[in-house]
Tab-separated table of C-alpha atoms in Angstrom:
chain	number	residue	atom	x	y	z
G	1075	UNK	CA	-3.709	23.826	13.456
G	1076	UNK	CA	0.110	23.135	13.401
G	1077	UNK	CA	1.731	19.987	13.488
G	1078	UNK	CA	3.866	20.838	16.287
G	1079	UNK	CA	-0.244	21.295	18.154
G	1080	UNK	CA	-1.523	18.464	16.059
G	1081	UNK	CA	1.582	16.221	17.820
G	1082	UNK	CA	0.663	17.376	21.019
G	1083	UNK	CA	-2.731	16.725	20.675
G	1084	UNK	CA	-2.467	12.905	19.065
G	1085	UNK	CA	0.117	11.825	22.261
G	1086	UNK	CA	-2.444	11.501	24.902
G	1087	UNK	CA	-4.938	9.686	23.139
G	1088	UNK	CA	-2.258	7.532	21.260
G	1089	UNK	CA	-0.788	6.892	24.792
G	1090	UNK	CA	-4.403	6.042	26.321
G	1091	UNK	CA	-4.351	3.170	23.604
G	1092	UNK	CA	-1.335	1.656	23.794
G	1093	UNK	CA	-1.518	1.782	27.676
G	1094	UNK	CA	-4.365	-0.314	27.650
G	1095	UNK	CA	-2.171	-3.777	26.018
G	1096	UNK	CA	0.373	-5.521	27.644
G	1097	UNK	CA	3.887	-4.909	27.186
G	1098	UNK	CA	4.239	-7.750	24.840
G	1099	UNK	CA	1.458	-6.455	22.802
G	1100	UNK	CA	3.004	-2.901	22.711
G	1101	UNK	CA	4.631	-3.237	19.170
G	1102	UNK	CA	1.262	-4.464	17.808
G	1103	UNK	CA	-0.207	-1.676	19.424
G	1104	UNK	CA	2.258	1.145	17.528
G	1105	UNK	CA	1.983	-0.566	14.327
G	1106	UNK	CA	-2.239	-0.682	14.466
G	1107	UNK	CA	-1.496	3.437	15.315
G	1108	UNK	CA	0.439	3.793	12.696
G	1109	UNK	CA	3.639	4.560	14.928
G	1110	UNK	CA	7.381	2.974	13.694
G	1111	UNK	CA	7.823	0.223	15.982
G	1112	UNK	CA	11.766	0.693	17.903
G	1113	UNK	CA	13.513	-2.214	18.926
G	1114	UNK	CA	13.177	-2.845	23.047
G	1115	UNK	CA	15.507	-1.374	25.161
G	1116	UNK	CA	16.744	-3.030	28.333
G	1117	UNK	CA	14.461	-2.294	31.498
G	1118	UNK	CA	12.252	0.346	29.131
G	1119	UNK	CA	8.908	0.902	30.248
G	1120	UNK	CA	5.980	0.192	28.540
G	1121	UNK	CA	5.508	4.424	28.691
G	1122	UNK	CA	9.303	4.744	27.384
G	1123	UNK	CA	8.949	2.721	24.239
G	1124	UNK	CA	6.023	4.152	23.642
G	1125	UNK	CA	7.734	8.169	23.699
G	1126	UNK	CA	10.154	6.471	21.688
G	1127	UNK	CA	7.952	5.503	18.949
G	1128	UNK	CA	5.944	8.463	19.111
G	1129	UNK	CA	8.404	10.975	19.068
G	1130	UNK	CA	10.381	8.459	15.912
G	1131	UNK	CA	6.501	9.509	14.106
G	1132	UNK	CA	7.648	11.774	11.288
G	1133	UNK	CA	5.357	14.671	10.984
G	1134	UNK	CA	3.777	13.921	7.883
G	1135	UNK	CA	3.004	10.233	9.312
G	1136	UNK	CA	0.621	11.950	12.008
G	1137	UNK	CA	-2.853	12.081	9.948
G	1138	UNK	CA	-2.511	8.162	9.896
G	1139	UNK	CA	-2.374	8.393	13.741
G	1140	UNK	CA	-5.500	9.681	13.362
G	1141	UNK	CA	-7.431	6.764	13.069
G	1142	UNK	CA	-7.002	6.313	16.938
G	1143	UNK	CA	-10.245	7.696	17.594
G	1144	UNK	CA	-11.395	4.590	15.842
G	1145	UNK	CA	-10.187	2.736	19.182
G	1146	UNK	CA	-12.421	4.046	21.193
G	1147	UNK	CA	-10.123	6.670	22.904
G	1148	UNK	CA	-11.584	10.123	22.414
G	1149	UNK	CA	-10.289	12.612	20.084
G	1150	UNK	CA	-10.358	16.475	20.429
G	1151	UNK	CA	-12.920	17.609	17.356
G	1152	UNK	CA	-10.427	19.791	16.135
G	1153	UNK	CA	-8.045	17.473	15.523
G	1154	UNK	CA	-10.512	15.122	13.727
G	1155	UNK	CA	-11.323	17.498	11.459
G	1156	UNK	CA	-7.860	18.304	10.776
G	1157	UNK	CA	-7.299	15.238	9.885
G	1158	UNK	CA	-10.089	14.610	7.498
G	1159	UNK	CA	-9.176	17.951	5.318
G	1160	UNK	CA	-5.371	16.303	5.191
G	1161	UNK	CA	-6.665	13.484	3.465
């Protein structure tokens, strides 16, 4: 698996997550995913900060998004198990 797939595949899940808080619980959110938390912008949505954090994820940083399936938002296999041989 790539990490341009791997990306892909971490966003919805990660997004699932941190749709679930409340906007002012949205950096707490990022950090427990492992995701660089972006100052706020003006008017951003709650789904805009998070794109901006996610896509901010350096590709190496994505195994520790990984833990996400910890959160009780489901995880493809694959990318479980891709995770677990990164290690």
């Amino acid at each position: 698996m790539d990490l341009v797939k791997l990306r892909r595949d971490l966003q919805g899940p990660a997004e699932a997550y941190v749709a679930g808080h409340p906007h002012d619980e949205l950096d707490a959110a990022c950090e427990r995913l492992g995701l660089p938390v972006l100052a706020r912008e003006e008017g951003a949505t709650k789904r805009k900060r998070f794109e901006r954090c996610f896509a901010a994820l350096p590709d190496d940083g994505l195994p520790a998004v990984g833990h996400v399936q910890r959160s009780g938002v489901r995880v493809d296999l694959r990318v479980i198990l891709f995770l677990q041989v990164k290690r």
